[in-house]
Short mmCIF file of C-alpha atoms and ligand atoms in Angstrom, two decimals:
data_model
loop_
_atom_site.label_atom_id
_atom_site.label_comp_id
_atom_site.label_asym_id
_atom_site.label_seq_id
_atom_site.Cartn_x
_atom_site.Cartn_y
_atom_site.Cartn_z
CA MET Z 1 71.47 149.83 206.35
CA ARG Z 2 68.49 148.13 204.77
CA VAL Z 3 68.24 148.23 201.01
CA LEU Z 4 65.31 147.24 198.77
CA VAL Z 5 65.94 146.47 195.10
CA VAL Z 6 62.86 146.66 192.85
CA GLY Z 7 62.69 144.28 189.87
CA SER Z 8 63.22 140.64 188.97
CA GLY Z 9 65.73 140.38 186.13
CA GLY Z 10 69.44 139.87 185.59
CA ARG Z 11 70.10 143.56 186.25
CA GLU Z 12 68.43 143.31 189.65
CA HIS Z 13 70.36 140.13 190.50
CA ALA Z 14 73.61 141.97 189.70
CA LEU Z 15 72.48 144.94 191.84
CA VAL Z 16 71.59 142.67 194.77
CA TRP Z 17 74.93 140.80 194.40
CA LYS Z 18 76.90 144.06 194.49
CA ILE Z 19 74.83 145.79 197.19
CA ALA Z 20 75.00 142.74 199.50
CA ASP Z 21 78.78 143.02 199.31
CA SER Z 22 78.74 146.50 200.86
CA PRO Z 23 79.89 146.71 204.49
CA LEU Z 24 77.26 149.43 204.95
CA VAL Z 25 74.41 147.01 204.30
CA ASP Z 26 73.02 144.44 206.70
CA ARG Z 27 69.76 143.46 204.99
CA VAL Z 28 68.81 143.32 201.32
CA PHE Z 29 65.23 142.87 200.12
CA CYS Z 30 64.14 142.40 196.52
CA ALA Z 31 60.63 142.80 195.10
CA PRO Z 32 59.74 140.49 193.50
CA GLY Z 33 63.18 138.94 192.75
CA ASN Z 34 63.86 135.48 191.28
CA ALA Z 35 65.39 132.14 192.25
CA GLY Z 36 69.00 133.39 192.11
CA ILE Z 37 68.24 136.60 193.97
CA SER Z 38 66.54 134.64 196.76
CA GLN Z 39 69.91 133.11 197.67
CA THR Z 40 71.26 136.55 198.63
CA ALA Z 41 68.25 138.77 199.35
CA GLU Z 42 64.90 138.34 201.07
CA CYS Z 43 62.40 138.25 198.21
CA VAL Z 44 59.09 140.00 198.72
CA LYS Z 45 56.08 139.07 196.57
CA ILE Z 46 55.23 142.56 195.31
CA PRO Z 47 55.33 143.27 191.55
CA ALA Z 48 57.72 146.06 190.47
CA THR Z 49 54.83 148.24 189.27
CA GLU Z 50 52.82 148.16 192.53
CA ILE Z 51 54.14 151.47 193.77
CA LEU Z 52 51.90 151.90 196.79
CA GLN Z 53 52.47 148.37 198.07
CA LEU Z 54 56.22 148.83 197.64
CA ARG Z 55 56.11 152.09 199.55
CA LYS Z 56 54.12 150.46 202.36
CA PHE Z 57 56.69 147.64 202.55
CA ALA Z 58 59.62 150.08 202.62
CA ARG Z 59 57.98 152.11 205.37
CA GLU Z 60 57.03 149.14 207.51
CA ASN Z 61 60.45 147.52 207.19
CA SER Z 62 62.49 150.68 207.78
CA VAL Z 63 64.17 150.48 204.38
CA ASP Z 64 66.88 153.15 204.15
CA LEU Z 65 67.44 153.03 200.39
CA THR Z 66 65.36 151.66 197.50
CA VAL Z 67 67.01 151.07 194.14
CA ILE Z 68 64.64 150.89 191.18
CA GLY Z 69 65.75 148.52 188.41
CA PRO Z 70 63.18 148.72 185.59
CA GLU Z 71 61.79 151.72 183.72
CA GLU Z 72 58.07 151.18 184.21
CA PRO Z 73 57.81 152.13 187.90
CA LEU Z 74 60.12 155.12 187.27
CA VAL Z 75 57.96 156.40 184.44
CA LYS Z 76 54.89 155.87 186.65
CA GLY Z 77 56.40 158.02 189.40
CA ILE Z 78 57.69 155.60 192.05
CA VAL Z 79 60.44 158.00 193.15
CA ASP Z 80 57.93 160.83 193.70
CA ALA Z 81 55.72 158.47 195.72
CA PHE Z 82 58.62 157.35 197.92
CA GLU Z 83 59.97 160.86 198.42
CA SER Z 84 56.57 162.19 199.43
CA SER Z 85 56.73 159.70 202.33
CA GLY Z 86 60.27 160.66 203.28
CA LEU Z 87 61.77 157.49 201.76
CA ARG Z 88 64.95 157.52 199.69
CA ALA Z 89 64.78 155.98 196.22
CA PHE Z 90 67.50 155.90 193.57
CA GLY Z 91 66.22 156.88 190.13
CA PRO Z 92 64.75 159.92 188.37
CA ASN Z 93 61.37 161.34 189.33
CA GLN Z 94 58.41 161.08 186.98
CA GLN Z 95 59.11 164.32 185.12
CA ALA Z 96 62.75 163.44 184.45
CA ALA Z 97 61.92 159.80 183.58
CA ARG Z 98 59.98 161.11 180.56
CA LEU Z 99 63.35 160.98 178.86
CA GLU Z 100 62.66 157.26 178.45
CA GLY Z 101 58.87 157.29 178.82
CA SER Z 102 58.32 159.44 175.73
CA LYS Z 103 60.50 159.25 172.64
CA VAL Z 104 58.77 162.40 171.35
CA PHE Z 105 59.83 164.27 174.50
CA ALA Z 106 63.40 162.92 174.28
CA LYS Z 107 63.80 163.80 170.60
CA GLN Z 108 62.37 167.30 171.06
CA LEU Z 109 64.62 167.91 174.06
CA MET Z 110 67.65 166.86 172.00
CA GLN Z 111 66.56 169.12 169.17
CA ARG Z 112 66.07 172.13 171.47
CA HIS Z 113 69.49 171.66 173.06
CA SER Z 114 71.58 170.56 170.06
CA ILE Z 115 72.26 167.06 171.36
CA PRO Z 116 73.33 164.97 168.36
CA THR Z 117 70.58 162.61 167.13
CA ALA Z 118 69.05 161.48 163.82
CA PRO Z 119 66.74 163.98 162.05
CA PHE Z 120 63.08 163.23 162.81
CA ARG Z 121 59.43 164.25 162.70
CA THR Z 122 56.63 163.29 165.08
CA PHE Z 123 53.05 162.38 164.12
CA ASN Z 124 49.75 161.61 165.82
CA ALA Z 125 47.81 160.74 162.66
CA PRO Z 126 48.74 157.77 160.41
CA GLU Z 127 47.84 159.53 157.10
CA ARG Z 128 50.23 162.38 157.84
CA ALA Z 129 52.95 159.96 158.87
CA LYS Z 130 52.53 158.15 155.55
CA SER Z 131 52.63 161.37 153.50
CA TYR Z 132 55.90 162.20 155.24
CA LEU Z 133 57.22 158.72 154.41
CA ASP Z 134 56.34 159.31 150.73
CA MET Z 135 58.40 162.49 150.89
CA VAL Z 136 61.55 161.20 152.68
CA GLY Z 137 61.57 157.61 151.42
CA PRO Z 138 63.35 154.67 153.05
CA PRO Z 139 65.40 153.69 154.99
CA VAL Z 140 63.75 155.09 158.13
CA VAL Z 141 63.09 153.99 161.69
CA VAL Z 142 59.53 154.12 163.02
CA LYS Z 143 59.26 154.37 166.81
CA ALA Z 144 56.22 154.26 169.06
CA ASP Z 145 56.34 157.16 171.50
CA GLY Z 146 55.85 155.26 174.78
CA LEU Z 147 57.32 152.29 176.61
CA ALA Z 148 57.19 148.98 174.77
CA ALA Z 149 59.92 146.81 176.34
CA GLY Z 150 62.47 147.88 173.73
CA LYS Z 151 60.39 146.42 170.90
CA ALA Z 152 58.81 149.54 169.43
CA ALA Z 153 61.64 150.72 167.17
CA ILE Z 154 61.07 149.31 163.72
CA VAL Z 155 63.84 149.62 161.17
CA CYS Z 156 62.24 149.93 157.71
CA ARG Z 157 64.28 149.39 154.57
CA THR Z 158 61.40 149.79 152.08
CA LEU Z 159 58.43 152.14 151.85
CA LYS Z 160 56.11 149.13 152.16
CA ASP Z 161 57.79 148.14 155.46
CA ALA Z 162 57.45 151.70 156.73
CA TYR Z 163 53.72 151.84 155.87
CA GLU Z 164 53.30 148.48 157.58
CA ALA Z 165 55.14 149.80 160.68
CA ILE Z 166 52.78 152.78 160.88
CA ASP Z 167 49.78 150.41 160.62
CA ARG Z 168 51.17 148.17 163.36
CA VAL Z 169 51.89 151.03 165.73
CA MET Z 170 49.08 153.53 165.03
CA ILE Z 171 46.19 151.52 163.59
CA ARG Z 172 46.51 147.99 164.97
CA LYS Z 173 47.91 149.47 168.21
CA GLU Z 174 50.30 146.55 168.75
CA PHE Z 175 52.03 148.53 171.49
CA GLY Z 176 48.83 149.95 172.99
CA GLU Z 177 48.74 153.63 173.81
CA ALA Z 178 52.53 153.79 173.44
CA GLY Z 179 51.63 154.12 169.74
CA ASP Z 180 49.35 157.17 170.00
CA GLN Z 181 52.26 159.16 168.61
CA VAL Z 182 55.18 158.04 166.48
CA VAL Z 183 58.64 159.32 165.75
CA ILE Z 184 59.93 158.76 162.24
CA GLU Z 185 63.67 159.22 162.14
CA GLY Z 186 66.52 158.91 159.69
CA PHE Z 187 68.36 155.60 159.56
CA LEU Z 188 71.88 155.81 160.98
CA GLU Z 189 74.76 153.69 159.75
CA GLY Z 190 77.40 152.66 162.27
CA GLU Z 191 78.18 150.55 165.32
CA GLU Z 192 76.18 150.84 168.54
CA ALA Z 193 77.52 151.41 172.03
CA SER Z 194 76.04 152.42 175.37
CA MET Z 195 77.31 155.00 177.80
CA ILE Z 196 75.77 155.23 181.26
CA ALA Z 197 76.37 157.84 183.95
CA PHE Z 198 75.32 158.19 187.56
CA THR Z 199 74.21 161.74 188.22
CA ASP Z 200 72.99 163.82 191.16
CA GLY Z 201 71.64 166.41 188.73
CA ARG Z 202 74.84 168.46 188.86
CA THR Z 203 77.84 166.14 188.69
CA ILE Z 204 78.03 163.07 186.51
CA ALA Z 205 80.13 159.94 187.08
CA VAL Z 206 80.48 158.13 183.78
CA LEU Z 207 80.67 154.33 183.77
CA PRO Z 208 82.88 152.43 181.32
CA SER Z 209 81.48 151.86 177.83
CA THR Z 210 79.40 148.80 177.02
CA GLN Z 211 77.90 147.19 173.96
CA ASP Z 212 74.77 145.07 174.03
CA HIS Z 213 73.36 142.72 171.42
CA LYS Z 214 69.66 143.33 170.83
CA ALA Z 215 68.91 141.02 167.89
CA VAL Z 216 68.01 137.44 168.78
CA TYR Z 217 70.29 135.59 166.33
CA ASP Z 218 74.02 135.58 165.61
CA GLY Z 219 75.27 138.29 163.26
CA ASP Z 220 72.59 140.70 164.59
CA GLN Z 221 69.86 138.91 162.63
CA GLY Z 222 66.23 138.45 163.61
CA PRO Z 223 63.87 140.47 165.78
CA ASN Z 224 65.03 142.70 168.62
CA THR Z 225 64.91 141.39 172.18
CA GLY Z 226 65.52 142.98 175.58
CA GLY Z 227 69.21 142.09 174.99
CA MET Z 228 71.00 138.77 174.32
CA GLY Z 229 74.38 139.71 175.78
CA ALA Z 230 76.73 142.58 176.57
CA TYR Z 231 80.34 143.30 177.36
CA SER Z 232 82.47 146.13 178.70
CA PRO Z 233 84.50 148.03 177.67
CA THR Z 234 83.99 148.24 173.92
CA PRO Z 235 86.88 149.17 171.59
CA VAL Z 236 84.49 151.17 169.38
CA VAL Z 237 84.39 153.82 172.14
CA THR Z 238 87.89 155.26 172.19
CA GLU Z 239 88.95 157.50 175.08
CA GLU Z 240 88.44 160.50 172.82
CA LEU Z 241 84.96 159.36 171.81
CA ALA Z 242 84.05 158.64 175.44
CA SER Z 243 84.87 162.20 176.42
CA GLN Z 244 82.97 163.55 173.42
CA ILE Z 245 79.88 161.54 174.46
CA GLU Z 246 80.31 162.71 178.06
CA ARG Z 247 80.45 166.35 176.96
CA GLU Z 248 78.01 166.49 174.07
CA VAL Z 249 75.45 163.98 175.29
CA LEU Z 250 75.51 163.18 179.01
CA VAL Z 251 76.49 166.54 180.52
CA GLN Z 252 74.44 168.37 177.92
CA THR Z 253 71.32 166.28 178.67
CA VAL Z 254 71.48 166.81 182.44
CA HIS Z 255 72.00 170.51 181.76
CA ALA Z 256 69.12 170.62 179.26
CA LEU Z 257 66.77 168.99 181.78
CA ASN Z 258 67.85 171.43 184.50
CA ARG Z 259 67.14 174.33 182.18
CA GLU Z 260 63.66 172.93 181.64
CA ASP Z 261 63.11 172.50 185.40
CA LYS Z 262 63.42 168.75 185.38
CA HIS Z 263 65.99 167.68 187.88
CA TYR Z 264 67.53 164.32 186.90
CA ARG Z 265 68.98 162.04 189.55
CA GLY Z 266 69.83 158.40 189.02
CA ALA Z 267 71.38 156.44 186.18
CA LEU Z 268 71.23 158.06 182.76
CA TYR Z 269 71.74 155.67 179.87
CA ALA Z 270 72.50 156.86 176.35
CA GLY Z 271 72.24 154.38 173.48
CA ILE Z 272 74.64 155.72 170.87
CA MET Z 273 75.27 155.02 167.18
CA VAL Z 274 78.91 155.72 166.39
CA THR Z 275 78.68 157.13 162.86
CA ASP Z 276 81.18 158.74 160.48
CA ASP Z 277 79.71 162.08 161.65
CA GLY Z 278 80.38 161.28 165.30
CA PRO Z 279 78.16 159.91 168.06
CA GLN Z 280 74.39 160.18 167.62
CA VAL Z 281 71.83 159.36 170.33
CA LEU Z 282 69.49 156.47 169.46
CA GLU Z 283 67.63 156.50 172.75
CA PHE Z 284 67.81 157.41 176.40
CA ASN Z 285 66.97 155.07 179.24
CA CYS Z 286 66.26 156.34 182.71
CA ARG Z 287 67.91 153.40 184.50
CA LEU Z 288 70.76 150.94 184.22
CA GLY Z 289 70.69 148.64 181.19
CA ASP Z 290 69.90 144.94 181.24
CA PRO Z 291 72.17 143.04 180.46
CA GLU Z 292 74.83 145.83 180.49
CA THR Z 293 74.66 146.09 184.29
CA GLN Z 294 75.90 142.53 184.73
CA PRO Z 295 79.38 143.04 183.14
CA LEU Z 296 79.58 146.61 184.49
CA LEU Z 297 79.03 145.63 188.11
CA MET Z 298 81.46 142.74 187.76
CA ARG Z 299 84.05 145.36 186.83
CA MET Z 300 83.15 147.84 189.57
CA GLN Z 301 85.70 147.76 192.39
CA SER Z 302 84.24 150.54 194.54
CA ASP Z 303 81.35 149.97 196.90
CA LEU Z 304 78.18 150.81 194.92
CA VAL Z 305 76.11 151.95 197.91
CA PRO Z 306 78.03 155.18 198.73
CA VAL Z 307 77.81 156.11 195.02
CA LEU Z 308 74.02 155.68 195.03
CA LEU Z 309 73.73 157.66 198.27
CA ALA Z 310 75.94 160.44 196.89
CA ALA Z 311 73.72 160.69 193.82
CA LEU Z 312 70.74 161.21 196.15
CA ASP Z 313 72.60 163.65 198.42
CA GLY Z 314 74.03 165.79 195.62
CA THR Z 315 77.60 164.92 196.61
CA LEU Z 316 78.68 162.86 193.63
CA ASP Z 317 81.59 165.28 193.13
CA GLN Z 318 83.12 163.81 196.28
CA VAL Z 319 83.14 160.15 195.31
CA ASP Z 320 85.71 158.34 193.30
CA VAL Z 321 84.48 155.26 191.42
CA ARG Z 322 87.13 152.64 190.66
CA TRP Z 323 86.89 150.01 187.93
CA ASP Z 324 88.71 146.77 187.24
CA GLN Z 325 90.69 147.18 184.02
CA ARG Z 326 89.79 143.66 182.96
CA PRO Z 327 86.86 143.32 180.53
CA ALA Z 328 83.70 141.41 181.44
CA LEU Z 329 81.13 139.77 179.18
CA CYS Z 330 77.61 138.44 179.70
CA VAL Z 331 75.90 135.76 177.59
CA VAL Z 332 72.13 135.62 177.99
CA MET Z 333 70.64 132.12 177.99
CA ALA Z 334 67.03 132.40 176.79
CA SER Z 335 64.00 130.15 176.48
CA GLY Z 336 63.65 128.67 172.97
CA GLY Z 337 61.08 130.77 171.09
CA TYR Z 338 61.90 134.08 172.83
CA PRO Z 339 61.14 136.94 171.94
CA GLY Z 340 58.00 135.13 170.70
CA THR Z 341 56.19 132.49 172.76
CA TYR Z 342 58.11 130.02 174.92
CA ARG Z 343 57.52 127.47 177.67
CA ARG Z 344 58.04 128.10 181.37
CA GLY Z 345 58.65 125.77 184.30
CA LEU Z 346 61.50 123.80 182.68
CA PRO Z 347 64.09 122.52 185.20
CA ILE Z 348 67.58 124.06 184.96
CA GLU Z 349 70.62 121.82 185.58
CA GLY Z 350 74.31 122.60 185.94
CA LEU Z 351 74.13 125.98 187.72
CA GLU Z 352 76.58 124.95 190.44
CA ASP Z 353 79.15 123.61 187.97
CA ALA Z 354 78.91 126.78 185.88
CA ALA Z 355 79.47 128.97 188.93
CA LYS Z 356 82.75 127.13 189.62
CA VAL Z 357 84.35 128.34 186.36
CA LYS Z 358 87.04 130.91 187.22
CA ASP Z 359 85.79 134.51 187.36
CA VAL Z 360 82.22 133.57 186.43
CA VAL Z 361 78.97 134.68 188.05
CA VAL Z 362 75.66 133.30 186.80
CA PHE Z 363 73.04 136.02 187.24
CA HIS Z 364 69.44 134.84 187.16
CA ALA Z 365 66.76 136.64 185.11
CA GLY Z 366 63.64 134.54 184.42
CA THR Z 367 63.94 131.82 187.06
CA ALA Z 368 61.73 130.57 189.88
CA VAL Z 369 61.79 127.79 192.47
CA GLU Z 370 59.16 125.07 192.03
CA GLU Z 371 59.10 122.06 194.33
CA GLY Z 372 62.63 122.80 195.47
CA ARG Z 373 64.03 122.99 191.91
CA VAL Z 374 65.18 126.00 189.92
CA VAL Z 375 63.04 126.29 186.78
CA THR Z 376 62.67 128.72 183.88
CA SER Z 377 60.04 131.44 184.27
CA GLY Z 378 60.76 134.02 181.59
CA GLY Z 379 62.16 134.68 178.13
CA ARG Z 380 65.62 135.66 179.27
CA VAL Z 381 66.56 133.03 181.85
CA LEU Z 382 70.19 133.56 182.89
CA GLY Z 383 73.07 135.98 182.28
CA VAL Z 384 76.31 134.01 182.40
CA THR Z 385 78.93 136.66 183.11
CA ALA Z 386 82.71 136.33 183.13
CA ARG Z 387 85.77 138.48 183.61
CA GLY Z 388 88.98 137.89 181.68
CA ASN Z 389 92.30 139.51 180.89
CA SER Z 390 90.91 140.24 177.42
CA ILE Z 391 87.45 140.29 175.86
CA LYS Z 392 88.41 137.04 174.17
CA GLU Z 393 89.24 135.39 177.47
CA ALA Z 394 86.05 136.72 179.11
CA LYS Z 395 84.08 135.36 176.16
CA GLU Z 396 85.70 131.94 176.36
CA ARG Z 397 84.98 131.70 180.09
CA ALA Z 398 81.35 132.81 179.73
CA TYR Z 399 80.70 130.23 177.00
CA GLU Z 400 82.57 127.52 178.91
CA ALA Z 401 80.19 128.12 181.83
CA ALA Z 402 77.08 128.42 179.61
CA LYS Z 403 77.83 125.00 178.09
CA LEU Z 404 77.58 123.45 181.55
CA ILE Z 405 74.00 124.70 182.02
CA HIS Z 406 71.08 122.76 180.57
CA PHE Z 407 67.36 123.25 180.19
CA GLU Z 408 65.03 122.13 177.43
CA ARG Z 409 65.25 124.37 174.36
CA ALA Z 410 67.87 126.64 175.93
CA TYR Z 411 69.06 129.17 173.36
CA TYR Z 412 71.93 131.66 173.31
CA ARG Z 413 73.86 133.61 170.72
CA THR Z 414 77.36 132.29 170.07
CA ASP Z 415 78.92 135.58 168.97
CA ILE Z 416 78.65 137.92 171.99
CA GLY Z 417 81.69 140.21 171.92
CA GLN Z 418 82.87 138.96 168.52
CA LYS Z 419 82.77 142.43 166.93
CA ALA Z 420 85.12 143.65 169.66
CA ILE Z 421 87.47 140.71 169.22
CA ASP Z 422 87.57 141.36 165.45
CA ARG Z 423 88.40 145.01 166.12
CA VAL Z 424 91.14 144.09 168.58
CA GLU Z 425 92.62 141.64 166.08
CA ALA Z 426 92.50 144.29 163.35
CA GLY Z 427 94.10 146.84 165.71
CA GLU Z 428 91.11 149.20 165.39
CA GLY Z 429 89.63 151.46 168.07
CA GLN Z 430 90.65 151.44 171.72
CA THR Z 431 92.39 148.12 172.23
CA ASP Z 432 94.92 148.72 175.00
CA PHE Z 433 92.69 147.02 177.61
CA ALA Z 434 92.47 143.83 175.60
P1 AMP C 1 65.75 152.28 170.42
O1 AMP C 1 64.68 151.57 171.22
O2 AMP C 1 65.39 153.63 169.98
O3 AMP C 1 67.11 152.20 171.03
O4 AMP C 1 65.96 151.37 169.14
C1 AMP C 1 66.21 149.98 169.22
C2 AMP C 1 67.23 149.56 168.18
O5 AMP C 1 66.78 149.96 166.87
C3 AMP C 1 68.57 150.26 168.35
O6 AMP C 1 69.37 149.58 169.28
C4 AMP C 1 69.12 150.18 166.94
O7 AMP C 1 69.63 148.90 166.66
C5 AMP C 1 67.89 150.39 166.08
N1 AMP C 1 67.73 151.83 165.76
C6 AMP C 1 67.03 152.74 166.46
N2 AMP C 1 67.11 153.95 165.87
C7 AMP C 1 67.88 153.82 164.78
C8 AMP C 1 68.36 154.70 163.76
N3 AMP C 1 67.99 155.99 163.74
N4 AMP C 1 69.15 154.20 162.80
C9 AMP C 1 69.49 152.89 162.79
N5 AMP C 1 69.08 152.00 163.72
C10 AMP C 1 68.29 152.44 164.72
#
């Protein structure tokens, strides 16, 4: 089989790494890919959002399966475009991808189908939004309706902050037309976790729990990023909680979409706040998470390709997905300055030494090859991922490897997985795997 992976980040490197391992696959392409991906796949210079060029490439190169990494092409309808040409693409179609493409749509769907989420109102005029803020008071979370690379959810602890958030989103249009509408929702107290499922629209296969770290600095301080690290499984999601999330959120969402004539196939990602009142949905994503995919695929023992094909064929009920019991953890090495401005083109040293650390894989995100050298080319540069017999051991290995890698102004958080380790040490939550 020939497989094309669309995207260029750490998630796509992990997908390429896992797909290339499948005995069913003899050629892997990636568009556009990065320096690390180019060691395993044939990189094709087509941006992930150029749907028609991607379709032409897939047709001309007899690609049997295309796996879409990022949300933007999904929300723009890449799966519909491929299917209309008889090509197979893993991911939801444009209608179903609205679950991520529009927070207003997602919140209203949850409301209509009693899927647990924070109370909210939606607005398309800033004055009305502000009157509502006067009425409910802080703390609240202001969210732009559309896609904004995970940066359009603004947690506001004072009324002044909330007014400012409305101005940024609706008046100054910092997130472009994503801010034509806003959701204002109640602030939820708790710990976050992510649950992802593969689904064919009928059956769901739930992946192990993960937790990512969105804030840029240690202790969850500073602005949100695309994700500074992740690990799996997380003790905050006990077996009981995992089945509650499966039932009340994942199954219920696929069912809700079916009832509204939107057939969801692909990876369904639920960002959850675990509160004293049970799990509440923070957001849905219509694809695998980045960096959650890196530790998840390191733990996946089954061949990924038959699972993706079964999701397309509607036969997910016939596949059994096996997971390594050992935890895995990913530390993102970023360019100094990210998520603000940063330099590109800085040479990266030590990649080979880091890859020699036991049970470590260094997934590339923002890297490129310039004059034969691997250099930085994005905000998130690498995802140093390790497996261990415990989260603590996985963490130690990932940091041991990260310390061997050098580039100017490299930055990473030093506390990825620490909340889990603290829980394990306190004997709280699901700790038998660690
Ligand atoms: P979202 O893009 O909706 O997942 O939001 C990004 C981040 O903002 C989440 O990972 C949370 O850390 C935070 N957040 C979003 N919604 C809420 C909420 N209702 N209460 C507390 N924090 C939230």
